[in-house]
C-alpha positions as a printed NumPy array, in Angstrom:
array([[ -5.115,  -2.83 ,  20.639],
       [ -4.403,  -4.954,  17.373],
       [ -1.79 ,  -6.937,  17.094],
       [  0.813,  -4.375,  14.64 ],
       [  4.844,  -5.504,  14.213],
       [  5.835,  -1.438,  15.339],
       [  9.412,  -1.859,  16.06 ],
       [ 10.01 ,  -4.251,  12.967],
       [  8.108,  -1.451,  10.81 ],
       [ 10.19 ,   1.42 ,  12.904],
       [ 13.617,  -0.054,  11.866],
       [ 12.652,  -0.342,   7.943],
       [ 12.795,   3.546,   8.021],
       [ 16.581,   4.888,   8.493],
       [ 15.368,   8.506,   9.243],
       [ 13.309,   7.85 ,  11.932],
       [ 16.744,   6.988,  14.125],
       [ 17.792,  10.362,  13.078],
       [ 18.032,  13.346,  15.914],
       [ 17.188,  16.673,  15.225],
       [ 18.081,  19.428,  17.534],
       [ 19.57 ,  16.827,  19.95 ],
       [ 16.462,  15.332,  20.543],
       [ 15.288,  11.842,  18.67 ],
       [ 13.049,  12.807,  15.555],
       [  9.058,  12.71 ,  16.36 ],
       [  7.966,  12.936,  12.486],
       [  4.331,  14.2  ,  12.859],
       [  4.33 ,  15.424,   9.22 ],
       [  2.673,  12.749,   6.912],
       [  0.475,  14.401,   5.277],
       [  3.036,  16.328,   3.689],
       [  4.674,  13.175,   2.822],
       [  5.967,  10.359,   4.43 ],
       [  9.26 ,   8.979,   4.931],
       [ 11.094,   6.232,   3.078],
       [ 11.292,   2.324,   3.735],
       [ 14.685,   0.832,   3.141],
       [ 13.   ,  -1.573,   0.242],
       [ 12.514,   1.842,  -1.417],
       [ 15.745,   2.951,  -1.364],
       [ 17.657,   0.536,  -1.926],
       [ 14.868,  -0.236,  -4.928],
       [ 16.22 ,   2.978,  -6.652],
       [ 19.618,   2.672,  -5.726],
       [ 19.629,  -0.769,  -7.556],
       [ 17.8  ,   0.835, -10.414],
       [ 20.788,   3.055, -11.093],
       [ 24.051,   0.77 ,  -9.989],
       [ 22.791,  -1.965, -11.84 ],
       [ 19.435,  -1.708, -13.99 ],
       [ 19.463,   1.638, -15.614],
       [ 18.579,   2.653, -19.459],
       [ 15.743,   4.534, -21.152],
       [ 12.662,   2.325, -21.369],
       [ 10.274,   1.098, -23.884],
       [ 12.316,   1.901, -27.597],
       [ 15.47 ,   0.006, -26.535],
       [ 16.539,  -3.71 , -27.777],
       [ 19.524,  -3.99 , -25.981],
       [ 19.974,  -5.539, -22.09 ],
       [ 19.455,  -3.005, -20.038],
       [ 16.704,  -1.409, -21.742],
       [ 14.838,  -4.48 , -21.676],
       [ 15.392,  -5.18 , -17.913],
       [ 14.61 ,  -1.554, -17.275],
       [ 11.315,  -1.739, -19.278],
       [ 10.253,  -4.654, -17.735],
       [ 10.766,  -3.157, -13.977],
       [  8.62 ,  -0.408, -14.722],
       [  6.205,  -1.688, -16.323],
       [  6.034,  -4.359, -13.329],
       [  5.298,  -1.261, -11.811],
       [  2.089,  -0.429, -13.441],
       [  1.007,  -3.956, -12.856],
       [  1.723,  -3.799,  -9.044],
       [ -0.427,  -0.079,  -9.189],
       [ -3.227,  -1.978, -11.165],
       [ -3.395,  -5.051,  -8.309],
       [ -2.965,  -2.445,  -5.639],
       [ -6.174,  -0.044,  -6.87 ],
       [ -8.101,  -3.272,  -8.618],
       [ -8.42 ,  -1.208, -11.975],
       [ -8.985,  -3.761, -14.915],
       [ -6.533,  -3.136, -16.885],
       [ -2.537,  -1.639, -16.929],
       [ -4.004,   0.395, -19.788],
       [ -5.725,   2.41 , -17.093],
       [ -3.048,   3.444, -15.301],
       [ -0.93 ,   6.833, -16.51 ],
       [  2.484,   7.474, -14.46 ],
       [  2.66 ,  11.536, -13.833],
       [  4.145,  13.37 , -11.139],
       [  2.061,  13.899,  -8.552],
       [ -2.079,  13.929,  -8.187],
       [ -1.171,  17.625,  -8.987],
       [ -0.455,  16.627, -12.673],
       [ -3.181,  14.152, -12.626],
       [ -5.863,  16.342, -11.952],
       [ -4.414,  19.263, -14.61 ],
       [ -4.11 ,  16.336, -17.28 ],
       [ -8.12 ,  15.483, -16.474],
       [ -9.093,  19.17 , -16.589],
       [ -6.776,  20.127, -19.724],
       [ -7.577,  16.612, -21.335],
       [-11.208,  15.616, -20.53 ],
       [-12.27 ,  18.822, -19.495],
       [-11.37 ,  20.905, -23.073],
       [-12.603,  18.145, -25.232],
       [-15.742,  16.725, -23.251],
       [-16.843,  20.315, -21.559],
       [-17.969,  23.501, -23.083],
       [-19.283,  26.846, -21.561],
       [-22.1  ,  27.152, -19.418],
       [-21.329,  23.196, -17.991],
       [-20.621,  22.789, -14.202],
       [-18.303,  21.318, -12.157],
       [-18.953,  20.277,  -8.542],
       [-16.015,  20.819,  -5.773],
       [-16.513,  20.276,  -1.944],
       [-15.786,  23.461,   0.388],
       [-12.551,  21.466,   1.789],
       [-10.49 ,  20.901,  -0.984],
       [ -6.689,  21.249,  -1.573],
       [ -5.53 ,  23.279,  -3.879],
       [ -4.804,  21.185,  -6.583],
       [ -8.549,  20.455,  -6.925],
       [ -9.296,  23.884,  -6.87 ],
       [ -6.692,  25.648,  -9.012],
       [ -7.164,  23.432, -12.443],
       [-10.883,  23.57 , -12.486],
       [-10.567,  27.607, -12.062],
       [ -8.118,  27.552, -14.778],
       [-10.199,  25.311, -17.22 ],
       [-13.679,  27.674, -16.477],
       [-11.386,  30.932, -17.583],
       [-10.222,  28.932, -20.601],
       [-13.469,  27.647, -21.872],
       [-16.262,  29.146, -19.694],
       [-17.262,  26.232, -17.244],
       [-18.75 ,  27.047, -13.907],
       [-17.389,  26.077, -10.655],
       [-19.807,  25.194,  -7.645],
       [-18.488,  24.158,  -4.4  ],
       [-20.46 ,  21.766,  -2.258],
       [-20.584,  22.818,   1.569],
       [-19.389,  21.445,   4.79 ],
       [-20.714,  21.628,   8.377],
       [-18.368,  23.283,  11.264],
       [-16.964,  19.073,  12.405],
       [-15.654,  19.194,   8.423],
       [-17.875,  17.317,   6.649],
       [-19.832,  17.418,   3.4  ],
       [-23.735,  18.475,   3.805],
       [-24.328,  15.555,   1.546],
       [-27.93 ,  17.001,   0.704],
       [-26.797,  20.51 ,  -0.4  ],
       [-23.783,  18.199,  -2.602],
       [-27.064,  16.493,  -4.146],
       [-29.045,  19.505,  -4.926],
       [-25.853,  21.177,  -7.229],
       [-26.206,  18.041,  -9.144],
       [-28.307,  19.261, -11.826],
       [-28.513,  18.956, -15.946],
       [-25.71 ,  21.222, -16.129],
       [-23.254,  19.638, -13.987],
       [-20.953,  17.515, -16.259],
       [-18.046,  16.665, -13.824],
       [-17.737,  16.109, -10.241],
       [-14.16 ,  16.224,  -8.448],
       [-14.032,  15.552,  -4.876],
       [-11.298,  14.389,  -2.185],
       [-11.644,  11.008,  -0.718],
       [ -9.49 ,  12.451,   2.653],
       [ -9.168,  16.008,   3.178],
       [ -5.467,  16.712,   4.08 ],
       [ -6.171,  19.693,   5.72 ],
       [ -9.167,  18.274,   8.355],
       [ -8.8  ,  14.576,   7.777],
       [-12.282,  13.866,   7.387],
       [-12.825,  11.151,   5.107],
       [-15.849,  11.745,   2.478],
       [-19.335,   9.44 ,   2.326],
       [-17.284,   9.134,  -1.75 ],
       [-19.359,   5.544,  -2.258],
       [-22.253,   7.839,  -1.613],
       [-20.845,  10.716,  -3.689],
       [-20.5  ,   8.447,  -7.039],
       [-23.712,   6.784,  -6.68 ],
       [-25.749,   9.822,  -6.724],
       [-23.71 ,  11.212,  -9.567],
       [-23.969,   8.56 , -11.729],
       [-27.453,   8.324, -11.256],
       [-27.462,  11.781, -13.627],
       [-25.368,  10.275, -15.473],
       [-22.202,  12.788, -14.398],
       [-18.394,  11.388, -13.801],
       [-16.38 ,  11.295, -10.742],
       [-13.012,  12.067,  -9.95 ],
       [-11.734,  11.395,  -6.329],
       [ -8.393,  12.908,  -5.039],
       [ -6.894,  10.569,  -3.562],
       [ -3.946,  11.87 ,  -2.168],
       [ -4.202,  11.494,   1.173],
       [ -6.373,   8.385,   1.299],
       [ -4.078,   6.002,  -0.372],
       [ -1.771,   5.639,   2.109],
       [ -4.077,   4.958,   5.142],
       [ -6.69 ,   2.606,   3.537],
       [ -7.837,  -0.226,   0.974],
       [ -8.821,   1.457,  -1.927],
       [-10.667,  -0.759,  -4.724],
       [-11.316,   1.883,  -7.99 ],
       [-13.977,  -0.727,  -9.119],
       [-16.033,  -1.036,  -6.304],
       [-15.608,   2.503,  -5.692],
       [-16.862,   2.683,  -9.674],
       [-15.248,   6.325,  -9.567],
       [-14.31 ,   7.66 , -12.748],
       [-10.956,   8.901, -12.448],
       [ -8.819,   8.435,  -9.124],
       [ -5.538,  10.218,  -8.429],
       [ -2.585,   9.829,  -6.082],
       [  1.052,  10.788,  -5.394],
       [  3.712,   8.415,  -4.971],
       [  5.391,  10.024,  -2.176],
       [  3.16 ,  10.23 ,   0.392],
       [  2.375,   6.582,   0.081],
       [  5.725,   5.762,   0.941],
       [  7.26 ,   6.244,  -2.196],
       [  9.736,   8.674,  -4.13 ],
       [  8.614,  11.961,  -4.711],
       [  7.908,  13.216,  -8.429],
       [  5.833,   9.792,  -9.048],
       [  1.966,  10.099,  -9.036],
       [ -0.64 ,   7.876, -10.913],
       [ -3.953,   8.68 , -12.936],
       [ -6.847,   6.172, -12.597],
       [ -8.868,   6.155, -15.468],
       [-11.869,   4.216, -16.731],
       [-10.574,   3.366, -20.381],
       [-13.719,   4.173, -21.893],
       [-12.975,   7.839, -20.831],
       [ -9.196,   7.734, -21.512],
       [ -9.182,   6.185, -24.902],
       [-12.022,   9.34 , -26.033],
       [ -9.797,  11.637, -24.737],
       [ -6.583,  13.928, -26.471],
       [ -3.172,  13.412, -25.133],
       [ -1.908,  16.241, -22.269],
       [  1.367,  16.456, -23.77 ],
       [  3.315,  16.125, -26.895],
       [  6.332,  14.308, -27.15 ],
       [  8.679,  10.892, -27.368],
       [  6.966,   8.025, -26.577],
       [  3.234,   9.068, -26.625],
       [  3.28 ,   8.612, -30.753],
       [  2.574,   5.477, -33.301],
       [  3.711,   7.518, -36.585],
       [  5.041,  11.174, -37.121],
       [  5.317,  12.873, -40.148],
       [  5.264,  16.189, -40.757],
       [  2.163,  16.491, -42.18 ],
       [ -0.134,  14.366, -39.283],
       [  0.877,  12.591, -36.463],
       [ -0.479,   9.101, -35.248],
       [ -0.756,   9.085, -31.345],
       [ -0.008,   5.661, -29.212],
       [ -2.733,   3.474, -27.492],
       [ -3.028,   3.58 , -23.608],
       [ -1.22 ,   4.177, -21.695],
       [  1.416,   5.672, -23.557],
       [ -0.891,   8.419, -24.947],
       [ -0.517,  10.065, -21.843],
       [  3.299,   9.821, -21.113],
       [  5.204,  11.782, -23.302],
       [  9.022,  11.591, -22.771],
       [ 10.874,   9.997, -20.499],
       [  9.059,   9.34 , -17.186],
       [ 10.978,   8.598, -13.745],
       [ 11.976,   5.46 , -14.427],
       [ 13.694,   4.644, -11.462],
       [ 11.265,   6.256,  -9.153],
       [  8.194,   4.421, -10.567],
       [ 10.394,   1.814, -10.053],
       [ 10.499,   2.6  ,  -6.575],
       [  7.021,   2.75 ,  -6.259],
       [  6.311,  -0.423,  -7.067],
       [  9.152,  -1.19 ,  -4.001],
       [  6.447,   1.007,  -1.669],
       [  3.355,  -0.856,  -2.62 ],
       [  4.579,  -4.395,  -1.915],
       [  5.603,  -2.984,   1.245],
       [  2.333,  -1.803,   2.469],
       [  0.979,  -4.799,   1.128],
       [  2.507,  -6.743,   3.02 ],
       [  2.12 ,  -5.361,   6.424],
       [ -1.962,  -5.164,   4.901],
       [ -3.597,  -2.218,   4.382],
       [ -6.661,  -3.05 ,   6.44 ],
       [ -4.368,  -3.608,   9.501],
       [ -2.477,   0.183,   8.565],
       [ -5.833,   1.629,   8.843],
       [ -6.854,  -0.143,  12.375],
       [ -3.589,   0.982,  13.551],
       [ -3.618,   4.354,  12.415],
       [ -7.843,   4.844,  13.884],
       [ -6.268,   3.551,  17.102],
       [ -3.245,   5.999,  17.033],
       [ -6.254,   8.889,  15.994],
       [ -8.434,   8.157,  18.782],
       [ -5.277,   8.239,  21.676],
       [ -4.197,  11.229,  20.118],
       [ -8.179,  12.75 ,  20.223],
       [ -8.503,  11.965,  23.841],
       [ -4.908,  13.249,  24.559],
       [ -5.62 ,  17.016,  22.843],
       [ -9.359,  17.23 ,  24.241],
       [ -8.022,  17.139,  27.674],
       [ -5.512,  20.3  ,  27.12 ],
       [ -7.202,  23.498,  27.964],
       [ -6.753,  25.749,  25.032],
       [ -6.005,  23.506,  22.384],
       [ -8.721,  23.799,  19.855],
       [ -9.42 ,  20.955,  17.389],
       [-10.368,  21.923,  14.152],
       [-12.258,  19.178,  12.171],
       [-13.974,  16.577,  14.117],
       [-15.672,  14.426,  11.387],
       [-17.295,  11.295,  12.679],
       [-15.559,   9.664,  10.018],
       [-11.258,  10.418,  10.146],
       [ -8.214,   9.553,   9.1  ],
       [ -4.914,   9.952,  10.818],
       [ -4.476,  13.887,  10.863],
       [ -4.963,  16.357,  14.254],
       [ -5.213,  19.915,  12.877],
       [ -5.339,  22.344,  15.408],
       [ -4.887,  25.922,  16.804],
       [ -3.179,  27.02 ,  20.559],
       [ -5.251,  30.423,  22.261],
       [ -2.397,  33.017,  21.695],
       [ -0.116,  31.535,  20.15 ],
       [  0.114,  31.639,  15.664],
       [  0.586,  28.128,  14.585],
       [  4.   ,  29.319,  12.978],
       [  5.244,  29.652,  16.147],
       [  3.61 ,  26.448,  17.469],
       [  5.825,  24.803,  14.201],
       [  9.186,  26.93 ,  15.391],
       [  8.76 ,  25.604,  19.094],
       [  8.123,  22.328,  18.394],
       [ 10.558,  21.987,  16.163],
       [ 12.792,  22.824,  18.977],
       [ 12.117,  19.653,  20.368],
       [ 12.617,  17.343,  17.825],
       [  8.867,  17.195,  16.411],
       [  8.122,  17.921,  12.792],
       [  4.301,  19.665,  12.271],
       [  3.179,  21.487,   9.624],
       [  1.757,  24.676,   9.961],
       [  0.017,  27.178,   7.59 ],
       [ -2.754,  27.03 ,   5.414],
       [ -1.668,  23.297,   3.862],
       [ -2.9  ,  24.576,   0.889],
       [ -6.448,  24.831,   1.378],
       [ -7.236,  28.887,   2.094],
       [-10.664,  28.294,   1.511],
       [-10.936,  25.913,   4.709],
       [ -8.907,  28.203,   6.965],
       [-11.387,  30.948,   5.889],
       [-14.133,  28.724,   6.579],
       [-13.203,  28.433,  10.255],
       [-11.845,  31.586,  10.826],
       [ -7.966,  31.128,  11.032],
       [ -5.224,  32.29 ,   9.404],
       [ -3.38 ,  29.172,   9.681],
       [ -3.544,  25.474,  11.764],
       [ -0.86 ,  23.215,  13.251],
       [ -1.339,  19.964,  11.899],
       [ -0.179,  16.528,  13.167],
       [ -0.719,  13.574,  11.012],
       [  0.058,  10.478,  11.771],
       [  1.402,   6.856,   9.501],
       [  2.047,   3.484,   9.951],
       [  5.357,   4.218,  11.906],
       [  4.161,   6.517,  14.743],
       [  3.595,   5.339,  18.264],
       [  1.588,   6.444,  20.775],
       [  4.659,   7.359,  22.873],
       [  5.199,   9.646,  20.196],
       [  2.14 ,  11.314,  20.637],
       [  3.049,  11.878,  24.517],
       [  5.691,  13.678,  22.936],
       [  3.625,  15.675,  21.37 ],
       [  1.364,  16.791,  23.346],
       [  3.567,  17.214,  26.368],
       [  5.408,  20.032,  23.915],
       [  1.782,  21.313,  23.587],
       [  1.871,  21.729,  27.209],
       [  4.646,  22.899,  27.318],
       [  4.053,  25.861,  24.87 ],
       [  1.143,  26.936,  26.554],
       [  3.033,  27.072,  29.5  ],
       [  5.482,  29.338,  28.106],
       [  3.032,  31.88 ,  26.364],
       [  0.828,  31.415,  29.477]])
């Protein structure tokens, strides 16, 4: 076991001393998102008691000291991703908005009909959804790369869809829905090879290990602020600023312009292009707070943790008869998603709830995987840098304890 500070970590998050049903909180539920340090909170709470104005067109104190948090902010993102440059780094709300600015942005003005773009068979949602959208708007086709029945990508059949006509490939680096972390060094080498740009979803990975956009050499990478410890409603676009500088703004607005008249308007350089009104100042703010956090507990030494916590929690659930693991990837982050013989993985949710643990349970907004295996629905478990193993005995001794009951 490594050496990891768990209590210290523990008491930096008020909820986590919070009881729920009479029993102490068991927060299982971070892939969803995670809950909040202190430095976060009390980042945006400063924010608004004493730093608070619009940013970027003010002269006067506050504006100035505002500006210069959040743009601290972008520089803390840029260190924290290694991009080259601030300039490639656009504040949205979510990787939701991130990927719909790529499709709506890059996709209208760089694609045209008849072009593909490549998807893997275990994406979420929001990497399904805006690609879908963008081939009924302008005629691209969607392929979708396969997995095996463990949850990972068949990396040859991935290759073969990779042909003259595929002009964008947009893949997760973690699935949220199996955890199985993609071969997505792998996946940008042999697109660039023909010459074809990568976006990785980056959702889940970001809060569970080092992630370097250059070595990487992805195209685009996109994140949410909340599950990586920070405020909801904050999100960031990686972009190389080759790409972003050739491509139209996503919205219209204050802030995003140089000149307006009414005849023509002038649009602003990076990244301003892309951030039309006024963005969440104090949350961006705040997750700036949640990166120099992480960073300094390391990210390498989150991710041993959180492999440990994965493998106790692997060897705790294979030994329950009945308890049926779905997604076994040889290469995992921190998330157990699972079914119970008999017993609908709402129900799992309801009971466990009972007892103070928080799962999530449904679909987790990837149909297309629960198809895949078969299942209406799973119970999912993920874990983050504040859950304990004795946590997981929690867990699974509520398992048991279900199966008892529906026996």
């Amino acid at each position: 076991m490594i050496n990891y500070p768990i209590e210290q970590i523990r008491a930096d998050f008020p909820i986590l001393g919070e009881t729920v049903r009479n029993k102490p909180l068991v927060y299982l539920d971070n892939a969803a998102s995670c809950q909040k340090p202190q430095a976060v909170i009390d980042s945006i709470v400063h924010t608004y008691s004493r730093e608070y104005a619009n940013i970027h067109r003010g002269v006067h104190t506050l504006s100035v000291k505002a500006t210069d948090r959040f743009e601290t902010a972008r520089e803390k993102v840029r260190g924290f991703v290694n991009a080259a440059s601030t300039k490639e780094i656009i504040f949205v709300r979510g990787a939701t908005e991130a990927i719909n600015l790529v499709a709506q942005s890059y996709g209208k003005s760089q694609l045209k009909a008849g072009d593909e773009i490549v998807i893997s068979a275990m994406e979420h949602h929001a990497n399904i959804v805006p690609w879908q959208m963008l081939c009924q708007q302008i005629g691209t086709v969607l392929k979708v790369a396969p997995m095996n029945r463990k949850g990972e990508l068949i990396f040859e059949e991935f290759e073969q869809l990779l042909g003259e006509n595929t002009k964008l490939v947009a893949i997760a680096h973690m699935s949220n829905a199996l955890g199985t972390i993609n071969p997505v060094e792998r996946i940008v080498a042999a697109a660039h090879a023909k010459n074809i740009p990568v976006l990785l979803d980056g959702a889940q990975a970001i809060p569970h290990m080092p992630v370097d956009v250059r070595a990487l050499d992805c195209d685009f990478y996109v994140f949410s602020g909340h599950k990586l410890y920070g405020p909801s409603g904050t999100g960031v676009l990686y972009g190389k600023q080759a790409l972003l500088e050739a491509m139209p703004p996503y919205q219209g607005g204050g802030d995003m312009i140089r000149m307006v008249t009414f005849e023509k308007t002038q649009y602003a350089g990076l990244p301003q292009k892309f951030e039309a009104g006024t963005p969440a100042i104090a949350e961006i703010i705040g997750l700036g707070a949640a990166i120099d956090y992480v960073t300094a507990v390391g990210m390498d030494t989150i991710a041993a943790y959180e492999a440990e916590l994965l493998d106790y929690a692997t060897e705790q659930a294979e030994q329950i008869k009945g308890m049926n693991l779905i997604g076994q990837a040889a290469e995992k982050g921190g998330i157990l998603s699972f079914t119970l013989d008999r017993i609908h993985p709402h129900d799992i949710g309801t009971m466990l709830d009972s007892l103070g643990i928080a799962v999530r349970a449904g679909h987790h907004c990837a149909m297309p995987v629960m198809d895949f295996y078969g299942v209406p629905a799973t119970a999912r478990a993920s874990f983050a840098m504040y859950n304990t193993r004795q946590e997981i005995d929690v867990l699974m001794q509520g398992i048991k304890s279900l199966i008892e009951v529906f026996g």
